[in-house]
Coordinates of C-alpha atoms in Angstrom, one line a residue:
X1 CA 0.0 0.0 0.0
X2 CA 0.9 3.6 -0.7
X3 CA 3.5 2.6 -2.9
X4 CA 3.4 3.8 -6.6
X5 CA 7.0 3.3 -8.6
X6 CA 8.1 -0.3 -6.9
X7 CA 7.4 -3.5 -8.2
X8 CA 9.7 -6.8 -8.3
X9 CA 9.6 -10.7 -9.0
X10 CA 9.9 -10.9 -5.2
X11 CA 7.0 -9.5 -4.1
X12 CA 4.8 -10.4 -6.8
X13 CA 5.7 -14.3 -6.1
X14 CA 4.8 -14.2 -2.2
X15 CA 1.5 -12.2 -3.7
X16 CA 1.1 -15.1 -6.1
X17 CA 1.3 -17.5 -3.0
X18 CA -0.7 -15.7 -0.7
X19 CA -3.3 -15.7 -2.8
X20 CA -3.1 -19.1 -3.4
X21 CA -3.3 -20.4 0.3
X22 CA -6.2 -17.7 0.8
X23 CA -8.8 -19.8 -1.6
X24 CA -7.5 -22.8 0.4
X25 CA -8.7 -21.4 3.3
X26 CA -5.4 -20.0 5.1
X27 CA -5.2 -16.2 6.9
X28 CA -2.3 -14.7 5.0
X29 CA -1.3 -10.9 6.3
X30 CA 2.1 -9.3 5.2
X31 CA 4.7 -7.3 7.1
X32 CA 6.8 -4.6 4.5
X33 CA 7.8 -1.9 4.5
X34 CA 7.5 1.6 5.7
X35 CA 6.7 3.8 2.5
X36 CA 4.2 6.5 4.9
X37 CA 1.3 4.7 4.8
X38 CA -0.4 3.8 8.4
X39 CA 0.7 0.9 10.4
X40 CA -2.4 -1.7 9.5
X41 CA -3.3 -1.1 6.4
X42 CA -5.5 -3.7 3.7
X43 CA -4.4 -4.2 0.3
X44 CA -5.7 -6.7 -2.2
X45 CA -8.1 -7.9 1.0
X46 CA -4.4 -9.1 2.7
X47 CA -3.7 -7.2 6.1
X48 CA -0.6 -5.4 6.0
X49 CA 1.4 -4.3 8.7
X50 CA 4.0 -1.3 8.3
X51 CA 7.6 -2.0 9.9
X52 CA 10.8 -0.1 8.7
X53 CA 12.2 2.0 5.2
X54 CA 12.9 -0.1 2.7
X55 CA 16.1 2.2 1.4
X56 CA 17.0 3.6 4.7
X57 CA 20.2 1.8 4.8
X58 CA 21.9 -0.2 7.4
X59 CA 24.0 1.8 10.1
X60 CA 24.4 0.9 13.7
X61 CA 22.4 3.5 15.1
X62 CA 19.5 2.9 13.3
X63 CA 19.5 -0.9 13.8
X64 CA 18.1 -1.2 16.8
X65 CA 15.0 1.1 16.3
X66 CA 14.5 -0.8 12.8
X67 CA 14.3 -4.7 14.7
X68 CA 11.7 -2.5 17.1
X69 CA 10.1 -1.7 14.5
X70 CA 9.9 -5.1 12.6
X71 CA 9.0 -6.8 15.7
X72 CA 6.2 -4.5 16.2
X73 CA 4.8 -5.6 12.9
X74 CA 5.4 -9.5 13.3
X75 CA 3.7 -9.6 16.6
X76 CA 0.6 -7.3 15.5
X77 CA 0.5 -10.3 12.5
X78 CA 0.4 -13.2 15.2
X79 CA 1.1 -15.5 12.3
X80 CA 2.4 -19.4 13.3
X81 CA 4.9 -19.2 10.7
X82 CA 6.9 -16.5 8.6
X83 CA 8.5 -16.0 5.3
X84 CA 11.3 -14.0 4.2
X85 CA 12.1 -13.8 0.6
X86 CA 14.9 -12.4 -1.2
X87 CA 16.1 -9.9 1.5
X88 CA 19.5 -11.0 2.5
X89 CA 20.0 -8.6 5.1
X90 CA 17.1 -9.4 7.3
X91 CA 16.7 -12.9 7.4
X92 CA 18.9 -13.2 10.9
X93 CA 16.3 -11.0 11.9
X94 CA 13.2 -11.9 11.0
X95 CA 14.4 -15.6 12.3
X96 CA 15.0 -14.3 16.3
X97 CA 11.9 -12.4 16.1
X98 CA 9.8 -15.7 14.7
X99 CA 11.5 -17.8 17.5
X100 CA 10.5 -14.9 19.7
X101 CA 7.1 -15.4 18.6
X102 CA 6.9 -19.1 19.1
X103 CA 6.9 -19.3 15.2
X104 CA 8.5 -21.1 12.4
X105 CA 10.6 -19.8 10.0
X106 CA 11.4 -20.1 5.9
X107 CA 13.7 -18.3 3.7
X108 CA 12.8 -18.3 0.5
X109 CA 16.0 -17.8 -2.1
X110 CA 14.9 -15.8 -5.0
X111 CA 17.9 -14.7 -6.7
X112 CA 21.6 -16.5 -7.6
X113 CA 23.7 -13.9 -5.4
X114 CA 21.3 -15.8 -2.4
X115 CA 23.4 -18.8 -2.4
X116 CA 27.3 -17.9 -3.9
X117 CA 29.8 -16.5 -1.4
X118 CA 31.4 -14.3 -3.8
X119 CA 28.4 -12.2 -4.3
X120 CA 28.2 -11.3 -0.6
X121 CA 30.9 -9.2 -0.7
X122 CA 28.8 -6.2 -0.7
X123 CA 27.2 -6.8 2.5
X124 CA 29.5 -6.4 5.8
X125 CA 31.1 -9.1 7.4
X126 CA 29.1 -9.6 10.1
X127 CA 25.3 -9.4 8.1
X128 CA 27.5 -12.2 5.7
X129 CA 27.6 -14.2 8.8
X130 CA 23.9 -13.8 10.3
X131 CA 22.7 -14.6 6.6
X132 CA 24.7 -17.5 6.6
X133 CA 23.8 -18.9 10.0
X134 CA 20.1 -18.1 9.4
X135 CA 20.5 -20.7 6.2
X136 CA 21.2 -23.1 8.8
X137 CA 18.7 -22.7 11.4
X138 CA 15.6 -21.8 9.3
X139 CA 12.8 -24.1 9.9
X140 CA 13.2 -24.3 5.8
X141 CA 15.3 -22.4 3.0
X142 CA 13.5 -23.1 -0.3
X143 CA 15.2 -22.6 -4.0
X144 CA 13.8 -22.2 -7.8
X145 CA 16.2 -24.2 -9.6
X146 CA 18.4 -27.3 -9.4
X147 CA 21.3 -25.0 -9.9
X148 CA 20.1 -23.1 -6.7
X149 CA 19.9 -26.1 -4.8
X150 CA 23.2 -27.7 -6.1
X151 CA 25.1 -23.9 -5.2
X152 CA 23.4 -23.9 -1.6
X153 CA 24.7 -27.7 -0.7
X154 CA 28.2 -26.4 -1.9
X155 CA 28.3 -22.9 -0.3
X156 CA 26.3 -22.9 3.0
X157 CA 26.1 -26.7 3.7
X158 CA 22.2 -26.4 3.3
X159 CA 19.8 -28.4 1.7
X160 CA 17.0 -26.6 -0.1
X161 CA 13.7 -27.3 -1.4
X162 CA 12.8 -26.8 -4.6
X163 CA 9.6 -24.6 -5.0
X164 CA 9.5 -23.6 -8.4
X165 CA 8.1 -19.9 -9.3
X166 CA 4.4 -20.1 -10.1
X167 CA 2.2 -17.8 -12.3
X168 CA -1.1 -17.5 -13.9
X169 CA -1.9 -19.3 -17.2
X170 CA -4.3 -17.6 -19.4
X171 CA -5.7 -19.7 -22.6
X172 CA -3.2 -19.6 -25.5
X173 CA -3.8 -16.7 -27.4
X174 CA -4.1 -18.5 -31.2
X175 CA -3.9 -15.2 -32.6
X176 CA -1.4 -12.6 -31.3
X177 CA -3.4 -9.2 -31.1
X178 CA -1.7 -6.7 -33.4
X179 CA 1.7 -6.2 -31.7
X180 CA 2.7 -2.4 -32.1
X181 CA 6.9 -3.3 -31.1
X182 CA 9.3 -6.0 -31.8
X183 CA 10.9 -6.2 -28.5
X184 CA 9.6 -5.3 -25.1
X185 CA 12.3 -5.2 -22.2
X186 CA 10.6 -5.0 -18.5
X187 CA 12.9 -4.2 -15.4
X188 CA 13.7 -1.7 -12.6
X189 CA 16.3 0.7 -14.4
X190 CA 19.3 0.1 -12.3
X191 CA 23.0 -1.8 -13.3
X192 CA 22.4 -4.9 -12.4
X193 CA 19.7 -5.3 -15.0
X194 CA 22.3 -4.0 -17.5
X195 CA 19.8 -1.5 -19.6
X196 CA 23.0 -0.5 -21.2
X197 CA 23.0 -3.8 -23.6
X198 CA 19.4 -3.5 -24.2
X199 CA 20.4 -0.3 -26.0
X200 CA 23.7 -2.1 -27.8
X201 CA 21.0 -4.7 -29.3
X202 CA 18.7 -1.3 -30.4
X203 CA 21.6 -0.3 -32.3
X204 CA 22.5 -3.3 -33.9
X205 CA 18.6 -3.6 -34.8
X206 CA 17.3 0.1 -36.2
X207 CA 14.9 -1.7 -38.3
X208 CA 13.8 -3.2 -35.1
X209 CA 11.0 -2.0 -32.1
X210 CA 11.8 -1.8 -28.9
X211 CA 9.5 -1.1 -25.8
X212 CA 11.3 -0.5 -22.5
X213 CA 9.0 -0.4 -19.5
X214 CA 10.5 0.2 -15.7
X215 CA 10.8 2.2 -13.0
X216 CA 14.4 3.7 -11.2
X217 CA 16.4 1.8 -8.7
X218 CA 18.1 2.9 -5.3
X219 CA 20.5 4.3 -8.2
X220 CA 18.7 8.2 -9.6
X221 CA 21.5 9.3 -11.1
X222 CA 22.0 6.0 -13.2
X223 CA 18.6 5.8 -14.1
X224 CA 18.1 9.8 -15.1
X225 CA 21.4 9.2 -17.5
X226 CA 19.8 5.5 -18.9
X227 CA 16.5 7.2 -19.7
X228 CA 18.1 10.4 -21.6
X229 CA 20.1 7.9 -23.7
X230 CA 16.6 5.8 -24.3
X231 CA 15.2 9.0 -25.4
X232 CA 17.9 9.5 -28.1
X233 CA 17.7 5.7 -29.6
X234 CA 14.7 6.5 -32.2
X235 CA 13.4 2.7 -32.3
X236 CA 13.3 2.6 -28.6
X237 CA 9.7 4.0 -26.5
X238 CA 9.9 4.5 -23.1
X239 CA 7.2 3.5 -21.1
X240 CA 8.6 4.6 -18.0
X241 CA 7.2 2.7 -14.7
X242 CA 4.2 0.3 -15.1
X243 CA 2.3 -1.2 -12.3
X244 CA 1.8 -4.9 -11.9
X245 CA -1.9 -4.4 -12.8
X246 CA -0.9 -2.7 -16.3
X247 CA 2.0 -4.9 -17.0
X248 CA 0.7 -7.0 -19.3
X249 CA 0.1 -4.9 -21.5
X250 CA 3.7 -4.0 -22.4
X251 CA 4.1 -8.1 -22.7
X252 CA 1.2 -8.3 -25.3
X253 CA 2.7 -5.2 -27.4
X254 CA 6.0 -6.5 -28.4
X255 CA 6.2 -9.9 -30.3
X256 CA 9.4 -11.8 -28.3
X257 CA 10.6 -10.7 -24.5
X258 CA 14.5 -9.5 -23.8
X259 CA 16.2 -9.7 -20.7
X260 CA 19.7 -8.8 -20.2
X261 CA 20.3 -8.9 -16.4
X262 CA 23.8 -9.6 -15.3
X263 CA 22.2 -12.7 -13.0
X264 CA 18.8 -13.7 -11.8
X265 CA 17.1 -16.6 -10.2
X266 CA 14.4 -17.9 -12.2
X267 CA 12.9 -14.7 -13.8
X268 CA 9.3 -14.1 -13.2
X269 CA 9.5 -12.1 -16.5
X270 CA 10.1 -15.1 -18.3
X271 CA 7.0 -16.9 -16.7
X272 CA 4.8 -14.0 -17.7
X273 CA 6.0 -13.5 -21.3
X274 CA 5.3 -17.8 -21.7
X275 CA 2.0 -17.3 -20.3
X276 CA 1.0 -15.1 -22.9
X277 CA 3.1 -17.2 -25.6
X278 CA 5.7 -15.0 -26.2
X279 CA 8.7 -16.0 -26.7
X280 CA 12.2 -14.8 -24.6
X281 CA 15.6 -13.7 -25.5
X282 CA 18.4 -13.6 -22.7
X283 CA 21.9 -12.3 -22.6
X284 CA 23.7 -15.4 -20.6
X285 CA 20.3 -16.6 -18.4
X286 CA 18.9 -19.9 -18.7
X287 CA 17.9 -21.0 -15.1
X288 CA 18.6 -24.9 -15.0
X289 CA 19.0 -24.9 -19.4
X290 CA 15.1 -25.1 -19.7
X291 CA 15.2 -22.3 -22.9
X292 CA 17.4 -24.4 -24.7
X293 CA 16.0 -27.6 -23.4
X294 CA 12.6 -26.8 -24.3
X295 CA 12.9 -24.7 -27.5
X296 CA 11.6 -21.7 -25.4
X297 CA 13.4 -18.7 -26.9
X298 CA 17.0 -17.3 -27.6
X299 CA 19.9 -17.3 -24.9
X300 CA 23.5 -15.9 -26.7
X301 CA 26.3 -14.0 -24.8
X302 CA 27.1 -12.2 -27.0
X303 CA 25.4 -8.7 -27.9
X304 CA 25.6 -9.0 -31.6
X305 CA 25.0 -12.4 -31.8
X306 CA 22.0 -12.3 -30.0
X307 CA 20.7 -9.5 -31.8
X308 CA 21.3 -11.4 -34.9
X309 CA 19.7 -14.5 -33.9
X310 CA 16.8 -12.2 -32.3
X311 CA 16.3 -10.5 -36.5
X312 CA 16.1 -14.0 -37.9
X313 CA 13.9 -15.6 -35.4
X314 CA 11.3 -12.8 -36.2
X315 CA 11.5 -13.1 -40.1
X316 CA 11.0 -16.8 -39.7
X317 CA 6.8 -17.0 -39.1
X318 CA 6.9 -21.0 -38.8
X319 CA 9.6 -21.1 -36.4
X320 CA 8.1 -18.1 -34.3
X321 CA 4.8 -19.6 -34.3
X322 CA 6.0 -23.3 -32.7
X323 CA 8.2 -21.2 -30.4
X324 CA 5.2 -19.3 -28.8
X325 CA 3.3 -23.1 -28.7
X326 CA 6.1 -24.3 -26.6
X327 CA 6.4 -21.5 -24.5
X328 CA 2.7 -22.0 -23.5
X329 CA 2.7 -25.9 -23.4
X330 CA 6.0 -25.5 -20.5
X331 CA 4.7 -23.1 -18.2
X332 CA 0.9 -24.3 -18.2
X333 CA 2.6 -28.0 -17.6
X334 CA 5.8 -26.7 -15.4
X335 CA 4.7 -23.2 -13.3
X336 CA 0.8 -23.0 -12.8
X337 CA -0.2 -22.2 -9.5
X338 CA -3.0 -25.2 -9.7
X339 CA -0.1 -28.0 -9.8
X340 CA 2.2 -25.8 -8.0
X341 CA 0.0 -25.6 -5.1
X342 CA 1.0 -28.2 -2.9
X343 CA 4.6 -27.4 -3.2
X344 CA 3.8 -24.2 -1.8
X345 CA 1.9 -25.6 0.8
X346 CA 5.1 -28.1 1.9
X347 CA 7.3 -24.7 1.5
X348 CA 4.7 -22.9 4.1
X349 CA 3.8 -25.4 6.8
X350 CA 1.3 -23.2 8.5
X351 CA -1.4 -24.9 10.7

């Protein structure tokens, strides 16, 4: 609630669960973050609770009043059993406070940085070693992808569950509505998500249509300078930031999805561009081989090569059309919610 320019695969998984336990009869409520609005607030008929900013940063003197804070929210929840996804940083935290409660605890990994030691170099050594010993003493740590698993066992001596991302299968659309752009490229604008190479492939395509949808990261500068450069690339349109609600649209206007993050887990952009039968194309990510395995779109490392194979795969209507079949087909079969429900419920053992 009250929040107007954030959105991420993150949060709209543990929406996607919630959601899912609700119909099953389960009391879901949320604890997140403090963006001004009150402390119990409703939103999408889930209670939320209000605990700490998001952005604030971590220093030593604010620590203290932000666990208050978080505890404040978890015990006004009064839930048997809570779930941390994706934020690194808290999951000691929100572990103590659960035990606290007389509650169980899961974290759920969301991302590839989650389970590598290299990649935690930008936290300080002493949030490196609460993450890692909450890994170890979470009631249950749960992963999207074999590789995931495989990378946890390896790095943190923990074994995690597999709860593969779930999503909302629409019927396949036989006909694609009129698509207005080539290419549609979804992501918060920050370096991580490497907008720079989205332009590199614009250039190497002029003939080409790109639509860029997303919002700026904890980054302003970066994103003001990546949205004057997308405002001198003639075949790009910016959409700026689109809310969840709306997003579809941009899927539906561009005829194959491109990512060209540095590293994800296993994208929910991907999910959402198969559910609508649109093919994806990928600098480097391929969670687990499945694009390749299954025929599902392009992965390439290289930035010409890609935009290459992304030019023919468009001027080849048979092989698009079998594509966008298969794309359908694998996440109806692999990531509904229906036949993903009772991993979710093994991943959330609440009473």
């Amino acid at each position: 609630p009250g929040v107007a320019k954030m959105a991420g695969g993150a949060g709209f998984q543990v929406v996607q669960i919630g959601r899912q336990l609700r119909e099953l009869g389960h009391t879901i409520s949320y604890v997140v973050g403090d963006f001004g609005q009150p402390f119990f607030d409703v939103a999408d008929g889930f209670s939320t609770y209000r605990a700490s900013r998001v952005y604030g940063g971590w220093k030593l003197t604010r620590g203290p009043a932000n666990v208050l804070r978080l505890l404040r929210a978890m015990r006004a929840a009064r839930a048997d059993h809570y779930v941390l996804r994706s934020i690194r940083p808290l999951s000691f935290f929100v572990l103590v406070l659960a035990r606290m409660l007389g509650a169980s605890y899961t974290f759920m990994i969301a991302n590839l940085p989650h389970v590598t030691r290299e990649e935690m170099e930008g936290m300080s050594r002493i949030l490196r070693f609460l993450y890692a010993w909450s890994l170890r003493h979470a009631d249950l740590v749960t992963v999207q992808s074999r590789e995931q698993e495989r990378l946890l066992l390896e790095n943190f001596a923990v074994r995690g569950m597999l709860v593969p991302n779930g999503i909302a299968i629409p019927p396949f659309p036989e006909a694609m509505p009129g698509t207005s752009h080539d290419v549609a490229w979804v992501s918060t604008v920050k370096p991580v998500k490497r907008p720079d190479r989205l332009l590199e492939i614009a250039r190497a395509l002029p003939e080409r249509r790109f639509l860029v949808a997303g919002g700026p990261g904890s980054d302003r500068g970066y994103y003001d300078e990546m949205v004057a450069r997308f405002a001198g690339q003639p075949n790009l349109t910016y959409a700026g930031f689109v809310p969840p609600d709306r997003v579809k649209e941009i899927y539906r206007a561009g005829r194959l999805f491109l990512l060209t993050s540095r590293f994800e887990g296993f994208p929910n952009t991907f999910l959402q561009a198969w559910a609508l039968g649109i093919p994806v194309c990928a600098l480097d990510i391929d969670p687990d081989g499945v694009v390749a395995e299954h025929g599902l779109g392009i992965v390439e490392a290289d930035v010409q090569l890609l935009a290459g194979k992304i030019d023919a795969l468009l001027n080849d209507r048979d092989a698009y059309e079998a594509m966008r079949r298969r794309c359908h087909e694998y996440v109806r079969r692999c990531h509904s919610l229906e036949r993903l429900r009772d991993a979710f419920l093994a991943a959330l053992p609440v009473k």
